[in-house]
PDB file of C-alpha atoms and ligand atoms in Angstrom:
ATOM      1  CA  MET A   1       0.000   0.000   0.000  1.00  0.00           C
ATOM      2  CA  ASP A   2       1.027   3.608  -0.548  1.00  0.00           C
ATOM      3  CA  ALA A   3       0.509   6.638   1.700  1.00  0.00           C
ATOM      4  CA  PRO A   4      -2.590   7.901  -0.183  1.00  0.00           C
ATOM      5  CA  ASP A   5      -4.313   4.562   0.552  1.00  0.00           C
ATOM      6  CA  ILE A   6      -4.241   5.287   4.302  1.00  0.00           C
ATOM      7  CA  SER A   7      -3.859   9.064   4.345  1.00  0.00           C
ATOM      8  CA  ALA A   8      -6.311   9.431   7.255  1.00  0.00           C
ATOM      9  CA  ASP A   9      -3.932   7.440   9.497  1.00  0.00           C
ATOM     10  CA  LEU A  10      -0.864   9.591   8.762  1.00  0.00           C
ATOM     11  CA  THR A  11      -0.092  13.176   9.710  1.00  0.00           C
ATOM     12  CA  GLU A  12       2.816  13.412   7.268  1.00  0.00           C
ATOM     13  CA  VAL A  13       4.776  11.392   4.724  1.00  0.00           C
ATOM     14  CA  LEU A  14       8.433  11.719   5.683  1.00  0.00           C
ATOM     15  CA  TYR A  15       9.987   9.731   2.845  1.00  0.00           C
ATOM     16  CA  SER A  16       8.404   8.237  -0.251  1.00  0.00           C
ATOM     17  CA  SER A  17       9.376   4.794  -1.496  1.00  0.00           C
ATOM     18  CA  ASP A  18      11.275   6.488  -4.351  1.00  0.00           C
ATOM     19  CA  GLN A  19      13.311   8.619  -1.936  1.00  0.00           C
ATOM     20  CA  ILE A  20      14.072   5.557   0.178  1.00  0.00           C
ATOM     21  CA  SER A  21      15.156   3.619  -2.905  1.00  0.00           C
ATOM     22  CA  ALA A  22      17.436   6.441  -4.093  1.00  0.00           C
ATOM     23  CA  ARG A  23      19.115   6.674  -0.676  1.00  0.00           C
ATOM     24  CA  LEU A  24      19.607   2.898  -0.640  1.00  0.00           C
ATOM     25  CA  ASP A  25      21.364   3.127  -4.023  1.00  0.00           C
ATOM     26  CA  GLU A  26      23.931   5.439  -2.433  1.00  0.00           C
ATOM     27  CA  ILE A  27      24.378   3.278   0.647  1.00  0.00           C
ATOM     28  CA  ALA A  28      24.721   0.090  -1.425  1.00  0.00           C
ATOM     29  CA  ALA A  29      27.486   1.712  -3.493  1.00  0.00           C
ATOM     30  CA  GLN A  30      29.288   2.686  -0.292  1.00  0.00           C
ATOM     31  CA  ILE A  31      28.968  -0.826   1.134  1.00  0.00           C
ATOM     32  CA  ASP A  32      30.223  -2.336  -2.147  1.00  0.00           C
ATOM     33  CA  ALA A  33      33.301  -0.132  -1.922  1.00  0.00           C
ATOM     34  CA  ASP A  34      33.907  -0.722   1.797  1.00  0.00           C
ATOM     35  CA  TYR A  35      33.610  -4.513   1.557  1.00  0.00           C
ATOM     36  CA  ALA A  36      35.357  -5.029  -1.781  1.00  0.00           C
ATOM     37  CA  GLY A  37      37.111  -8.401  -1.734  1.00  0.00           C
ATOM     38  CA  LYS A  38      35.495  -9.386   1.561  1.00  0.00           C
ATOM     39  CA  ASP A  39      32.934 -12.087   2.239  1.00  0.00           C
ATOM     40  CA  LEU A  40      29.950 -10.128   3.566  1.00  0.00           C
ATOM     41  CA  LEU A  41      27.253 -11.523   5.838  1.00  0.00           C
ATOM     42  CA  LEU A  42      24.133  -9.399   6.268  1.00  0.00           C
ATOM     43  CA  ILE A  43      22.146  -9.950   9.444  1.00  0.00           C
ATOM     44  CA  GLY A  44      18.584  -8.686   9.410  1.00  0.00           C
ATOM     45  CA  VAL A  45      16.609  -8.007  12.534  1.00  0.00           C
ATOM     46  CA  LEU A  46      13.095  -9.367  12.164  1.00  0.00           C
ATOM     47  CA  ASN A  47      10.469  -8.234  11.470  1.00  0.00           C
ATOM     48  CA  GLY A  48      11.089  -4.572  10.757  1.00  0.00           C
ATOM     49  CA  ALA A  49      14.257  -4.986   8.668  1.00  0.00           C
ATOM     50  CA  VAL A  50      12.643  -7.264   6.079  1.00  0.00           C
ATOM     51  CA  MET A  51      12.017  -4.463   3.564  1.00  0.00           C
ATOM     52  CA  VAL A  52      15.380  -2.733   3.918  1.00  0.00           C
ATOM     53  CA  MET A  53      17.220  -6.071   3.793  1.00  0.00           C
ATOM     54  CA  ALA A  54      15.374  -7.144   0.639  1.00  0.00           C
ATOM     55  CA  ASP A  55      15.998  -3.822  -1.113  1.00  0.00           C
ATOM     56  CA  LEU A  56      19.561  -3.164   0.072  1.00  0.00           C
ATOM     57  CA  SER A  57      20.813  -6.696  -0.636  1.00  0.00           C
ATOM     58  CA  ARG A  58      19.496  -6.568  -4.216  1.00  0.00           C
ATOM     59  CA  LYS A  59      21.223  -3.247  -4.853  1.00  0.00           C
ATOM     60  CA  LEU A  60      24.656  -4.649  -3.895  1.00  0.00           C
ATOM     61  CA  LYS A  61      26.881  -5.616  -6.823  1.00  0.00           C
ATOM     62  CA  THR A  62      28.750  -8.261  -4.816  1.00  0.00           C
ATOM     63  CA  HIS A  63      27.751 -11.501  -3.090  1.00  0.00           C
ATOM     64  CA  ALA A  64      26.201 -11.198   0.348  1.00  0.00           C
ATOM     65  CA  ALA A  65      24.983 -14.040   2.539  1.00  0.00           C
ATOM     66  CA  MET A  66      21.948 -13.330   4.719  1.00  0.00           C
ATOM     67  CA  ASP A  67      20.761 -14.521   8.091  1.00  0.00           C
ATOM     68  CA  TRP A  68      18.069 -13.340  10.492  1.00  0.00           C
ATOM     69  CA  MET A  69      17.529 -12.732  14.171  1.00  0.00           C
ATOM     70  CA  ALA A  70      14.355 -11.944  16.006  1.00  0.00           C
ATOM     71  CA  ILE A  71      14.502  -9.970  19.232  1.00  0.00           C
ATOM     72  CA  SER A  72      11.720  -8.544  21.307  1.00  0.00           C
ATOM     73  CA  SER A  73      11.373  -4.777  21.443  1.00  0.00           C
ATOM     74  CA  TYR A  74       8.138  -2.825  21.571  1.00  0.00           C
ATOM     75  CA  GLY A  75       5.305  -5.342  21.698  1.00  0.00           C
ATOM     76  CA  ALA A  76       2.123  -3.506  20.776  1.00  0.00           C
ATOM     77  CA  GLY A  77       3.041  -0.132  22.329  1.00  0.00           C
ATOM     78  CA  THR A  78       4.980   2.889  21.099  1.00  0.00           C
ATOM     79  CA  LYS A  79       7.712   3.135  23.791  1.00  0.00           C
ATOM     80  CA  SER A  80      10.893   1.069  24.079  1.00  0.00           C
ATOM     81  CA  SER A  81      10.764  -1.334  27.003  1.00  0.00           C
ATOM     82  CA  GLY A  82      14.534  -1.724  27.302  1.00  0.00           C
ATOM     83  CA  VAL A  83      13.959  -5.443  27.720  1.00  0.00           C
ATOM     84  CA  VAL A  84      15.689  -7.434  24.985  1.00  0.00           C
ATOM     85  CA  ARG A  85      15.031 -11.103  24.441  1.00  0.00           C
ATOM     86  CA  ILE A  86      16.317 -13.289  21.589  1.00  0.00           C
ATOM     87  CA  LEU A  87      13.263 -14.918  20.048  1.00  0.00           C
ATOM     88  CA  LYS A  88      15.128 -16.431  17.067  1.00  0.00           C
ATOM     89  CA  ASP A  89      18.887 -16.812  16.896  1.00  0.00           C
ATOM     90  CA  LEU A  90      21.177 -16.999  13.833  1.00  0.00           C
ATOM     91  CA  SER A  91      21.887 -20.245  12.049  1.00  0.00           C
ATOM     92  CA  THR A  92      25.321 -18.962  10.906  1.00  0.00           C
ATOM     93  CA  ASP A  93      28.601 -19.217  12.824  1.00  0.00           C
ATOM     94  CA  LEU A  94      30.036 -15.681  12.895  1.00  0.00           C
ATOM     95  CA  THR A  95      33.648 -16.724  13.504  1.00  0.00           C
ATOM     96  CA  GLY A  96      35.886 -14.839  11.057  1.00  0.00           C
ATOM     97  CA  ARG A  97      32.955 -13.343   9.124  1.00  0.00           C
ATOM     98  CA  HIS A  98      32.510  -9.728   8.055  1.00  0.00           C
ATOM     99  CA  VAL A  99      29.118  -8.938   9.569  1.00  0.00           C
ATOM    100  CA  LEU A 100      26.829  -6.051   8.702  1.00  0.00           C
ATOM    101  CA  VAL A 101      23.718  -5.785  10.852  1.00  0.00           C
ATOM    102  CA  VAL A 102      20.779  -4.312   8.929  1.00  0.00           C
ATOM    103  CA  GLU A 103      18.169  -2.502  11.020  1.00  0.00           C
ATOM    104  CA  ASP A 104      14.981  -0.640  10.242  1.00  0.00           C
ATOM    105  CA  ILE A 105      15.195   2.094  12.857  1.00  0.00           C
ATOM    106  CA  ILE A 106      17.207   3.145  15.884  1.00  0.00           C
ATOM    107  CA  ASP A 107      15.191   4.937  18.531  1.00  0.00           C
ATOM    108  CA  THR A 108      16.735   4.719  22.001  1.00  0.00           C
ATOM    109  CA  GLY A 109      19.405   2.348  20.718  1.00  0.00           C
ATOM    110  CA  LEU A 110      18.785   0.005  23.646  1.00  0.00           C
ATOM    111  CA  THR A 111      17.941  -2.921  21.390  1.00  0.00           C
ATOM    112  CA  LEU A 112      20.993  -2.517  19.183  1.00  0.00           C
ATOM    113  CA  ALA A 113      23.427  -1.826  22.009  1.00  0.00           C
ATOM    114  CA  TYR A 114      22.532  -5.234  23.370  1.00  0.00           C
ATOM    115  CA  LEU A 115      22.520  -6.947  20.002  1.00  0.00           C
ATOM    116  CA  MET A 116      25.860  -5.557  18.776  1.00  0.00           C
ATOM    117  CA  GLN A 117      27.553  -6.560  22.020  1.00  0.00           C
ATOM    118  CA  ASN A 118      26.075 -10.031  21.787  1.00  0.00           C
ATOM    119  CA  LEU A 119      27.194 -10.497  18.162  1.00  0.00           C
ATOM    120  CA  ALA A 120      30.658  -8.999  18.735  1.00  0.00           C
ATOM    121  CA  GLY A 121      31.214 -11.735  21.307  1.00  0.00           C
ATOM    122  CA  ARG A 122      30.826 -14.423  18.646  1.00  0.00           C
ATOM    123  CA  GLY A 123      34.212 -13.806  17.016  1.00  0.00           C
ATOM    124  CA  PRO A 124      33.419 -11.995  13.740  1.00  0.00           C
ATOM    125  CA  ALA A 125      36.328 -10.562  11.694  1.00  0.00           C
ATOM    126  CA  SER A 126      34.429  -7.261  11.698  1.00  0.00           C
ATOM    127  CA  ILE A 127      31.008  -6.027  12.710  1.00  0.00           C
ATOM    128  CA  ALA A 128      29.186  -2.893  11.579  1.00  0.00           C
ATOM    129  CA  LEU A 129      25.673  -1.523  11.539  1.00  0.00           C
ATOM    130  CA  MET A 130      23.367  -0.083   8.913  1.00  0.00           C
ATOM    131  CA  ALA A 131      20.073   1.562   9.939  1.00  0.00           C
ATOM    132  CA  MET A 132      17.512   2.894   7.490  1.00  0.00           C
ATOM    133  CA  PHE A 133      16.125   5.461   9.938  1.00  0.00           C
ATOM    134  CA  ARG A 134      17.543   7.049  13.077  1.00  0.00           C
ATOM    135  CA  LYS A 135      15.777   9.132  15.727  1.00  0.00           C
ATOM    136  CA  PRO A 136      17.523  11.886  17.734  1.00  0.00           C
ATOM    137  CA  LEU A 137      17.881   9.887  20.974  1.00  0.00           C
ATOM    138  CA  ALA A 138      20.041   7.355  19.142  1.00  0.00           C
ATOM    139  CA  MET A 139      22.893   9.879  18.978  1.00  0.00           C
ATOM    140  CA  LYS A 140      23.281   9.496  22.747  1.00  0.00           C
ATOM    141  CA  THR A 141      23.874   5.748  22.699  1.00  0.00           C
ATOM    142  CA  PRO A 142      27.302   4.201  22.403  1.00  0.00           C
ATOM    143  CA  VAL A 143      26.230   2.291  19.285  1.00  0.00           C
ATOM    144  CA  ASP A 144      28.344   3.234  16.278  1.00  0.00           C
ATOM    145  CA  VAL A 145      26.248   3.320  13.096  1.00  0.00           C
ATOM    146  CA  ALA A 146      28.347   2.984   9.941  1.00  0.00           C
ATOM    147  CA  TYR A 147      25.512   3.664   7.453  1.00  0.00           C
ATOM    148  CA  VAL A 148      22.333   5.681   8.093  1.00  0.00           C
ATOM    149  CA  GLY A 149      19.518   6.130   5.611  1.00  0.00           C
ATOM    150  CA  PHE A 150      17.772   9.158   7.089  1.00  0.00           C
ATOM    151  CA  ASP A 151      17.760  10.995  10.397  1.00  0.00           C
ATOM    152  CA  ILE A 152      14.112  11.536  11.313  1.00  0.00           C
ATOM    153  CA  PRO A 153      12.256  13.502  13.999  1.00  0.00           C
ATOM    154  CA  ASN A 154      11.213  11.974  17.290  1.00  0.00           C
ATOM    155  CA  ASP A 155       7.752  10.875  16.145  1.00  0.00           C
ATOM    156  CA  PHE A 156       6.228   7.416  15.958  1.00  0.00           C
ATOM    157  CA  VAL A 157       6.594   6.372  12.334  1.00  0.00           C
ATOM    158  CA  VAL A 158       5.195   3.490  10.316  1.00  0.00           C
ATOM    159  CA  GLY A 159       5.789   1.930   6.930  1.00  0.00           C
ATOM    160  CA  TYR A 160       8.736   0.420   5.075  1.00  0.00           C
ATOM    161  CA  GLY A 161       8.728  -2.503   7.522  1.00  0.00           C
ATOM    162  CA  LEU A 162       7.824  -0.528  10.633  1.00  0.00           C
ATOM    163  CA  ASP A 163       4.565  -1.407  12.317  1.00  0.00           C
ATOM    164  CA  TYR A 164       2.112  -0.263  14.883  1.00  0.00           C
ATOM    165  CA  ALA A 165       0.428  -3.273  16.518  1.00  0.00           C
ATOM    166  CA  GLY A 166       1.284  -5.410  13.501  1.00  0.00           C
ATOM    167  CA  ARG A 167      -0.119  -3.016  10.920  1.00  0.00           C
ATOM    168  CA  TYR A 168       1.419  -0.664   8.322  1.00  0.00           C
ATOM    169  CA  ARG A 169       4.555  -2.772   7.653  1.00  0.00           C
ATOM    170  CA  ASN A 170       3.463  -3.126   4.035  1.00  0.00           C
ATOM    171  CA  LEU A 171       3.180   0.624   3.525  1.00  0.00           C
ATOM    172  CA  ALA A 172       5.816   1.410   0.876  1.00  0.00           C
ATOM    173  CA  ASP A 173       6.542   4.926   2.218  1.00  0.00           C
ATOM    174  CA  LEU A 174       7.549   6.151   5.690  1.00  0.00           C
ATOM    175  CA  GLY A 175       4.949   8.264   7.456  1.00  0.00           C
ATOM    176  CA  ILE A 176       4.181   9.711  10.875  1.00  0.00           C
ATOM    177  CA  LEU A 177       1.330   7.814  12.481  1.00  0.00           C
ATOM    178  CA  ALA A 178      -1.590  10.035  13.489  1.00  0.00           C
ATOM    179  CA  PRO A 179      -1.772  10.044  17.315  1.00  0.00           C
ATOM    180  CA  ARG A 180      -5.501   9.327  17.178  1.00  0.00           C
ATOM    181  CA  VAL A 181      -4.642   5.816  15.906  1.00  0.00           C
ATOM    182  CA  TYR A 182      -2.859   4.877  19.145  1.00  0.00           C
ATOM    183  CA  SER A 183      -4.366   7.211  21.767  1.00  0.00           C
TER     184      SER A 183
HETATM  185  P1  IMP B   1      15.214   1.063  20.384  1.00  0.00           P
HETATM  186  O1  IMP B   1      15.716  -0.060  21.222  1.00  0.00           O
HETATM  187  O2  IMP B   1      14.495   2.094  21.204  1.00  0.00           O
HETATM  188  O3  IMP B   1      16.285   1.675  19.520  1.00  0.00           O
HETATM  189  O4  IMP B   1      14.064   0.479  19.463  1.00  0.00           O
HETATM  190  C1  IMP B   1      14.336  -0.222  18.309  1.00  0.00           C
HETATM  191  C2  IMP B   1      13.117  -0.944  17.791  1.00  0.00           C
HETATM  192  O5  IMP B   1      11.895  -0.328  18.223  1.00  0.00           O
HETATM  193  C3  IMP B   1      13.070  -0.900  16.284  1.00  0.00           C
HETATM  194  O6  IMP B   1      13.770  -1.969  15.721  1.00  0.00           O
HETATM  195  C4  IMP B   1      11.583  -0.920  15.986  1.00  0.00           C
HETATM  196  O7  IMP B   1      11.134  -2.253  15.928  1.00  0.00           O
HETATM  197  C5  IMP B   1      10.954  -0.244  17.180  1.00  0.00           C
HETATM  198  N1  IMP B   1      10.665   1.174  16.926  1.00  0.00           N
HETATM  199  C6  IMP B   1      11.332   2.263  17.360  1.00  0.00           C
HETATM  200  N2  IMP B   1      10.783   3.409  16.928  1.00  0.00           N
HETATM  201  C7  IMP B   1       9.730   3.033  16.168  1.00  0.00           C
HETATM  202  C8  IMP B   1       8.745   3.792  15.405  1.00  0.00           C
HETATM  203  O8  IMP B   1       8.735   5.024  15.329  1.00  0.00           O
HETATM  204  N3  IMP B   1       7.830   3.042  14.743  1.00  0.00           N
HETATM  205  C9  IMP B   1       7.799   1.684  14.766  1.00  0.00           C
HETATM  206  N4  IMP B   1       8.684   0.947  15.471  1.00  0.00           N
HETATM  207  C10 IMP B   1       9.649   1.621  16.160  1.00  0.00           C
END
């Protein structure tokens, strides 16, 4: 679905699917250059990173293996709980691999701080992070983000893989959810 299909649920469209795609072209070119000659493993964080993983991986000009993790974050609410639980672990051994974690959004950074520390302990040759969207609070966390799609305001956003209570993930654009939907 596109933003006009659910315009009553959004207060603003922050980035259209075309703008997201164009930014991903740039990031993919950067990743291709940075990992030239290296065996890259992309790790997607379910469920939100499904769209960015699918689009970014297909824009790369080099081989990239993919694996997935599922961790708990928000449940059905709009505030980070700070409680991180691994719901699905990787099936790949990270020893000696060049790992790039692909995330949908960094808000408080609590989820990723935990995840990056956990993965770094598994002996990868290198580990870095790509996030499609980043909110202002994320700047205060110790998580180093190598590639960022867009810095966005501190609003609750949906679309491009991001949900509210399981909905809006299949919105192709990124929009600010109207508060009346969750209040
Ligand atoms: P953090 O631990 O606060 O950085 O939260 C990260 C996770 O919370 C993301 O991977 C998303 O699943 C979810 N999240 C954070 N902000 C939003 C938002 O604006 N819309 C939808 N999900 C969000």
